[in-house]
């Protein structure tokens, strides 16, 4: 895999680690509330749900890192699978929650997916 594709996959993984931190540990802070557009009341009431979402983002990050460093063919298959999962999750989030997710999650995932496929 090309160096550019590896860097892109790792960057996407780090984005999801950041989202994990926001959702699992910083959910009720002003920074996270501003990022997700939530009120303090909502953040407090949805803390457990957000932590669950954060955990899922952690699984995406782990899969992306696995794919970035695994040998092919498993590495390639894993990169394609997890970047596709991120893109699908982003589309679902954009439809059900906020259009902003399309640009924060889906577009980067699709760019990374193209880089991964071109590096094949």
mmCIF file with all atom_site columns, C-alpha atoms in Angstrom:
data_model
loop_
_atom_site.group_PDB
_atom_site.id
_atom_site.type_symbol
_atom_site.label_atom_id
_atom_site.label_alt_id
_atom_site.label_comp_id
_atom_site.label_asym_id
_atom_site.label_entity_id
_atom_site.label_seq_id
_atom_site.pdbx_PDB_ins_code
_atom_site.Cartn_x
_atom_site.Cartn_y
_atom_site.Cartn_z
_atom_site.occupancy
_atom_site.B_iso_or_equiv
_atom_site.pdbx_formal_charge
_atom_site.auth_seq_id
_atom_site.auth_comp_id
_atom_site.auth_asym_id
_atom_site.auth_atom_id
_atom_site.pdbx_PDB_model_num
ATOM 1   C CA . UNK A 1 1   ? 0.000   0.000  0.000  1.00 0.00 ? 1   UNK A CA 1
ATOM 2   C CA . UNK A 1 2   ? 1.246   3.474  -0.760 1.00 0.00 ? 2   UNK A CA 1
ATOM 3   C CA . UNK A 1 3   ? 2.505   5.708  2.015  1.00 0.00 ? 3   UNK A CA 1
ATOM 4   C CA . UNK A 1 4   ? -0.208  8.262  1.240  1.00 0.00 ? 4   UNK A CA 1
ATOM 5   C CA . UNK A 1 5   ? -2.928  5.646  1.660  1.00 0.00 ? 5   UNK A CA 1
ATOM 6   C CA . UNK A 1 6   ? -1.442  4.413  4.952  1.00 0.00 ? 6   UNK A CA 1
ATOM 7   C CA . UNK A 1 7   ? -1.271  7.978  6.297  1.00 0.00 ? 7   UNK A CA 1
ATOM 8   C CA . UNK A 1 8   ? -4.869  8.589  5.187  1.00 0.00 ? 8   UNK A CA 1
ATOM 9   C CA . UNK A 1 9   ? -6.143  5.432  6.887  1.00 0.00 ? 9   UNK A CA 1
ATOM 10  C CA . UNK A 1 10  ? -4.281  6.289  10.099 1.00 0.00 ? 10  UNK A CA 1
ATOM 11  C CA . UNK A 1 11  ? -5.615  9.874  9.963  1.00 0.00 ? 11  UNK A CA 1
ATOM 12  C CA . UNK A 1 12  ? -9.167  8.550  9.609  1.00 0.00 ? 12  UNK A CA 1
ATOM 13  C CA . UNK A 1 13  ? -8.531  6.239  12.569 1.00 0.00 ? 13  UNK A CA 1
ATOM 14  C CA . UNK A 1 14  ? -7.264  9.171  14.644 1.00 0.00 ? 14  UNK A CA 1
ATOM 15  C CA . UNK A 1 15  ? -10.389 11.156 13.765 1.00 0.00 ? 15  UNK A CA 1
ATOM 16  C CA . UNK A 1 16  ? -12.438 8.315  15.229 1.00 0.00 ? 16  UNK A CA 1
ATOM 17  C CA . UNK A 1 17  ? -10.257 8.149  18.324 1.00 0.00 ? 17  UNK A CA 1
ATOM 18  C CA . UNK A 1 18  ? -10.961 11.876 18.772 1.00 0.00 ? 18  UNK A CA 1
ATOM 19  C CA . UNK A 1 19  ? -14.698 11.250 18.384 1.00 0.00 ? 19  UNK A CA 1
ATOM 20  C CA . UNK A 1 20  ? -14.402 8.396  20.914 1.00 0.00 ? 20  UNK A CA 1
ATOM 21  C CA . UNK A 1 21  ? -12.792 10.774 23.422 1.00 0.00 ? 21  UNK A CA 1
ATOM 22  C CA . UNK A 1 22  ? -15.460 13.419 22.848 1.00 0.00 ? 22  UNK A CA 1
ATOM 23  C CA . UNK A 1 23  ? -18.330 10.971 23.226 1.00 0.00 ? 23  UNK A CA 1
ATOM 24  C CA . UNK A 1 24  ? -17.006 8.749  26.003 1.00 0.00 ? 24  UNK A CA 1
ATOM 25  C CA . UNK A 1 25  ? -15.095 11.156 28.214 1.00 0.00 ? 25  UNK A CA 1
ATOM 26  C CA . UNK A 1 26  ? -15.881 14.768 27.302 1.00 0.00 ? 26  UNK A CA 1
ATOM 27  C CA . UNK A 1 27  ? -19.561 14.507 26.334 1.00 0.00 ? 27  UNK A CA 1
ATOM 28  C CA . UNK A 1 28  ? -20.856 16.990 28.920 1.00 0.00 ? 28  UNK A CA 1
ATOM 29  C CA . UNK A 1 29  ? -18.048 19.543 28.460 1.00 0.00 ? 29  UNK A CA 1
ATOM 30  C CA . UNK A 1 30  ? -18.621 22.798 26.572 1.00 0.00 ? 30  UNK A CA 1
ATOM 31  C CA . UNK A 1 31  ? -16.246 21.631 23.807 1.00 0.00 ? 31  UNK A CA 1
ATOM 32  C CA . UNK A 1 32  ? -18.169 18.429 23.102 1.00 0.00 ? 32  UNK A CA 1
ATOM 33  C CA . UNK A 1 33  ? -21.543 20.136 23.446 1.00 0.00 ? 33  UNK A CA 1
ATOM 34  C CA . UNK A 1 34  ? -20.458 22.737 20.886 1.00 0.00 ? 34  UNK A CA 1
ATOM 35  C CA . UNK A 1 35  ? -19.154 20.034 18.547 1.00 0.00 ? 35  UNK A CA 1
ATOM 36  C CA . UNK A 1 36  ? -22.410 18.092 18.676 1.00 0.00 ? 36  UNK A CA 1
ATOM 37  C CA . UNK A 1 37  ? -24.773 21.043 19.132 1.00 0.00 ? 37  UNK A CA 1
ATOM 38  C CA . UNK A 1 38  ? -26.279 19.790 22.366 1.00 0.00 ? 38  UNK A CA 1
ATOM 39  C CA . UNK A 1 39  ? -27.525 21.532 25.472 1.00 0.00 ? 39  UNK A CA 1
ATOM 40  C CA . UNK A 1 40  ? -26.118 20.809 28.908 1.00 0.00 ? 40  UNK A CA 1
ATOM 41  C CA . UNK A 1 41  ? -29.399 19.141 29.913 1.00 0.00 ? 41  UNK A CA 1
ATOM 42  C CA . UNK A 1 42  ? -29.410 16.871 26.890 1.00 0.00 ? 42  UNK A CA 1
ATOM 43  C CA . UNK A 1 43  ? -25.726 16.017 27.309 1.00 0.00 ? 43  UNK A CA 1
ATOM 44  C CA . UNK A 1 44  ? -26.263 14.937 30.898 1.00 0.00 ? 44  UNK A CA 1
ATOM 45  C CA . UNK A 1 45  ? -29.322 12.848 30.030 1.00 0.00 ? 45  UNK A CA 1
ATOM 46  C CA . UNK A 1 46  ? -27.664 11.218 26.999 1.00 0.00 ? 46  UNK A CA 1
ATOM 47  C CA . UNK A 1 47  ? -24.265 10.551 28.573 1.00 0.00 ? 47  UNK A CA 1
ATOM 48  C CA . UNK A 1 48  ? -24.597 6.742  28.557 1.00 0.00 ? 48  UNK A CA 1
ATOM 49  C CA . UNK A 1 49  ? -25.855 6.705  24.962 1.00 0.00 ? 49  UNK A CA 1
ATOM 50  C CA . UNK A 1 50  ? -22.960 8.920  23.868 1.00 0.00 ? 50  UNK A CA 1
ATOM 51  C CA . UNK A 1 51  ? -20.443 6.671  25.600 1.00 0.00 ? 51  UNK A CA 1
ATOM 52  C CA . UNK A 1 52  ? -21.898 3.729  23.680 1.00 0.00 ? 52  UNK A CA 1
ATOM 53  C CA . UNK A 1 53  ? -21.508 5.630  20.405 1.00 0.00 ? 53  UNK A CA 1
ATOM 54  C CA . UNK A 1 54  ? -17.961 6.497  21.396 1.00 0.00 ? 54  UNK A CA 1
ATOM 55  C CA . UNK A 1 55  ? -17.164 2.848  21.927 1.00 0.00 ? 55  UNK A CA 1
ATOM 56  C CA . UNK A 1 56  ? -18.385 2.064  18.403 1.00 0.00 ? 56  UNK A CA 1
ATOM 57  C CA . UNK A 1 57  ? -16.142 4.814  17.047 1.00 0.00 ? 57  UNK A CA 1
ATOM 58  C CA . UNK A 1 58  ? -13.297 3.145  18.912 1.00 0.00 ? 58  UNK A CA 1
ATOM 59  C CA . UNK A 1 59  ? -14.051 -0.129 17.155 1.00 0.00 ? 59  UNK A CA 1
ATOM 60  C CA . UNK A 1 60  ? -13.933 1.684  13.813 1.00 0.00 ? 60  UNK A CA 1
ATOM 61  C CA . UNK A 1 61  ? -10.584 3.225  14.750 1.00 0.00 ? 61  UNK A CA 1
ATOM 62  C CA . UNK A 1 62  ? -9.204  -0.163 15.825 1.00 0.00 ? 62  UNK A CA 1
ATOM 63  C CA . UNK A 1 63  ? -10.297 -1.751 12.557 1.00 0.00 ? 63  UNK A CA 1
ATOM 64  C CA . UNK A 1 64  ? -8.760  1.064  10.518 1.00 0.00 ? 64  UNK A CA 1
ATOM 65  C CA . UNK A 1 65  ? -5.454  0.733  12.375 1.00 0.00 ? 65  UNK A CA 1
ATOM 66  C CA . UNK A 1 66  ? -5.533  -3.034 11.929 1.00 0.00 ? 66  UNK A CA 1
ATOM 67  C CA . UNK A 1 67  ? -6.068  -2.548 8.208  1.00 0.00 ? 67  UNK A CA 1
ATOM 68  C CA . UNK A 1 68  ? -3.336  0.077  7.958  1.00 0.00 ? 68  UNK A CA 1
ATOM 69  C CA . UNK A 1 69  ? -0.695  -2.242 9.355  1.00 0.00 ? 69  UNK A CA 1
ATOM 70  C CA . UNK A 1 70  ? -1.884  -5.748 8.417  1.00 0.00 ? 70  UNK A CA 1
ATOM 71  C CA . UNK A 1 71  ? -0.298  -7.570 5.521  1.00 0.00 ? 71  UNK A CA 1
ATOM 72  C CA . UNK A 1 72  ? -2.284  -8.003 2.331  1.00 0.00 ? 72  UNK A CA 1
ATOM 73  C CA . UNK A 1 73  ? -4.666  -9.525 1.370  1.00 0.00 ? 73  UNK A CA 1
ATOM 74  C CA . UNK A 1 74  ? -6.190  -9.229 4.861  1.00 0.00 ? 74  UNK A CA 1
ATOM 75  C CA . UNK A 1 75  ? -4.931  -5.660 5.270  1.00 0.00 ? 75  UNK A CA 1
ATOM 76  C CA . UNK A 1 76  ? -6.501  -4.526 2.003  1.00 0.00 ? 76  UNK A CA 1
ATOM 77  C CA . UNK A 1 77  ? -9.793  -6.259 2.768  1.00 0.00 ? 77  UNK A CA 1
ATOM 78  C CA . UNK A 1 78  ? -9.847  -4.756 6.263  1.00 0.00 ? 78  UNK A CA 1
ATOM 79  C CA . UNK A 1 79  ? -9.073  -1.246 4.970  1.00 0.00 ? 79  UNK A CA 1
ATOM 80  C CA . UNK A 1 80  ? -11.878 -1.463 2.427  1.00 0.00 ? 80  UNK A CA 1
ATOM 81  C CA . UNK A 1 81  ? -14.339 -2.891 4.954  1.00 0.00 ? 81  UNK A CA 1
ATOM 82  C CA . UNK A 1 82  ? -13.695 -0.363 7.720  1.00 0.00 ? 82  UNK A CA 1
ATOM 83  C CA . UNK A 1 83  ? -13.505 2.709  5.471  1.00 0.00 ? 83  UNK A CA 1
ATOM 84  C CA . UNK A 1 84  ? -16.793 1.571  3.939  1.00 0.00 ? 84  UNK A CA 1
ATOM 85  C CA . UNK A 1 85  ? -18.277 1.149  7.424  1.00 0.00 ? 85  UNK A CA 1
ATOM 86  C CA . UNK A 1 86  ? -17.224 4.696  8.314  1.00 0.00 ? 86  UNK A CA 1
ATOM 87  C CA . UNK A 1 87  ? -18.790 6.039  5.109  1.00 0.00 ? 87  UNK A CA 1
ATOM 88  C CA . UNK A 1 88  ? -22.076 4.183  5.679  1.00 0.00 ? 88  UNK A CA 1
ATOM 89  C CA . UNK A 1 89  ? -22.207 5.273  9.324  1.00 0.00 ? 89  UNK A CA 1
ATOM 90  C CA . UNK A 1 90  ? -21.611 8.841  8.181  1.00 0.00 ? 90  UNK A CA 1
ATOM 91  C CA . UNK A 1 91  ? -24.451 8.714  5.669  1.00 0.00 ? 91  UNK A CA 1
ATOM 92  C CA . UNK A 1 92  ? -26.779 7.284  8.311  1.00 0.00 ? 92  UNK A CA 1
ATOM 93  C CA . UNK A 1 93  ? -25.714 9.956  10.787 1.00 0.00 ? 93  UNK A CA 1
ATOM 94  C CA . UNK A 1 94  ? -26.213 12.699 8.219  1.00 0.00 ? 94  UNK A CA 1
ATOM 95  C CA . UNK A 1 95  ? -29.718 11.466 7.450  1.00 0.00 ? 95  UNK A CA 1
ATOM 96  C CA . UNK A 1 96  ? -30.796 10.850 11.037 1.00 0.00 ? 96  UNK A CA 1
ATOM 97  C CA . UNK A 1 97  ? -28.855 13.408 13.061 1.00 0.00 ? 97  UNK A CA 1
ATOM 98  C CA . UNK A 1 98  ? -26.934 16.199 11.328 1.00 0.00 ? 98  UNK A CA 1
ATOM 99  C CA . UNK A 1 99  ? -25.851 16.937 7.769  1.00 0.00 ? 99  UNK A CA 1
ATOM 100 C CA . UNK A 1 100 ? -22.538 18.092 9.208  1.00 0.00 ? 100 UNK A CA 1
ATOM 101 C CA . UNK A 1 101 ? -21.658 14.406 9.729  1.00 0.00 ? 101 UNK A CA 1
ATOM 102 C CA . UNK A 1 102 ? -21.611 13.957 5.966  1.00 0.00 ? 102 UNK A CA 1
ATOM 103 C CA . UNK A 1 103 ? -18.637 16.326 5.734  1.00 0.00 ? 103 UNK A CA 1
ATOM 104 C CA . UNK A 1 104 ? -16.903 15.293 8.945  1.00 0.00 ? 104 UNK A CA 1
ATOM 105 C CA . UNK A 1 105 ? -17.192 11.527 8.499  1.00 0.00 ? 105 UNK A CA 1
ATOM 106 C CA . UNK A 1 106 ? -18.467 10.405 5.089  1.00 0.00 ? 106 UNK A CA 1
ATOM 107 C CA . UNK A 1 107 ? -16.400 12.595 2.778  1.00 0.00 ? 107 UNK A CA 1
ATOM 108 C CA . UNK A 1 108 ? -13.085 11.801 4.514  1.00 0.00 ? 108 UNK A CA 1
ATOM 109 C CA . UNK A 1 109 ? -13.948 8.086  4.501  1.00 0.00 ? 109 UNK A CA 1
ATOM 110 C CA . UNK A 1 110 ? -14.709 8.137  0.774  1.00 0.00 ? 110 UNK A CA 1
ATOM 111 C CA . UNK A 1 111 ? -11.462 9.988  0.027  1.00 0.00 ? 111 UNK A CA 1
ATOM 112 C CA . UNK A 1 112 ? -9.534  7.414  2.059  1.00 0.00 ? 112 UNK A CA 1
ATOM 113 C CA . UNK A 1 113 ? -11.381 4.564  0.340  1.00 0.00 ? 113 UNK A CA 1
ATOM 114 C CA . UNK A 1 114 ? -10.406 5.935  -3.080 1.00 0.00 ? 114 UNK A CA 1
ATOM 115 C CA . UNK A 1 115 ? -6.775  6.234  -1.965 1.00 0.00 ? 115 UNK A CA 1
ATOM 116 C CA . UNK A 1 116 ? -6.815  2.667  -0.655 1.00 0.00 ? 116 UNK A CA 1
ATOM 117 C CA . UNK A 1 117 ? -8.308  1.352  -3.898 1.00 0.00 ? 117 UNK A CA 1
ATOM 118 C CA . UNK A 1 118 ? -5.851  3.318  -6.040 1.00 0.00 ? 118 UNK A CA 1
ATOM 119 C CA . UNK A 1 119 ? -2.903  2.022  -3.999 1.00 0.00 ? 119 UNK A CA 1
ATOM 120 C CA . UNK A 1 120 ? -3.915  -1.578 -4.680 1.00 0.00 ? 120 UNK A CA 1
#
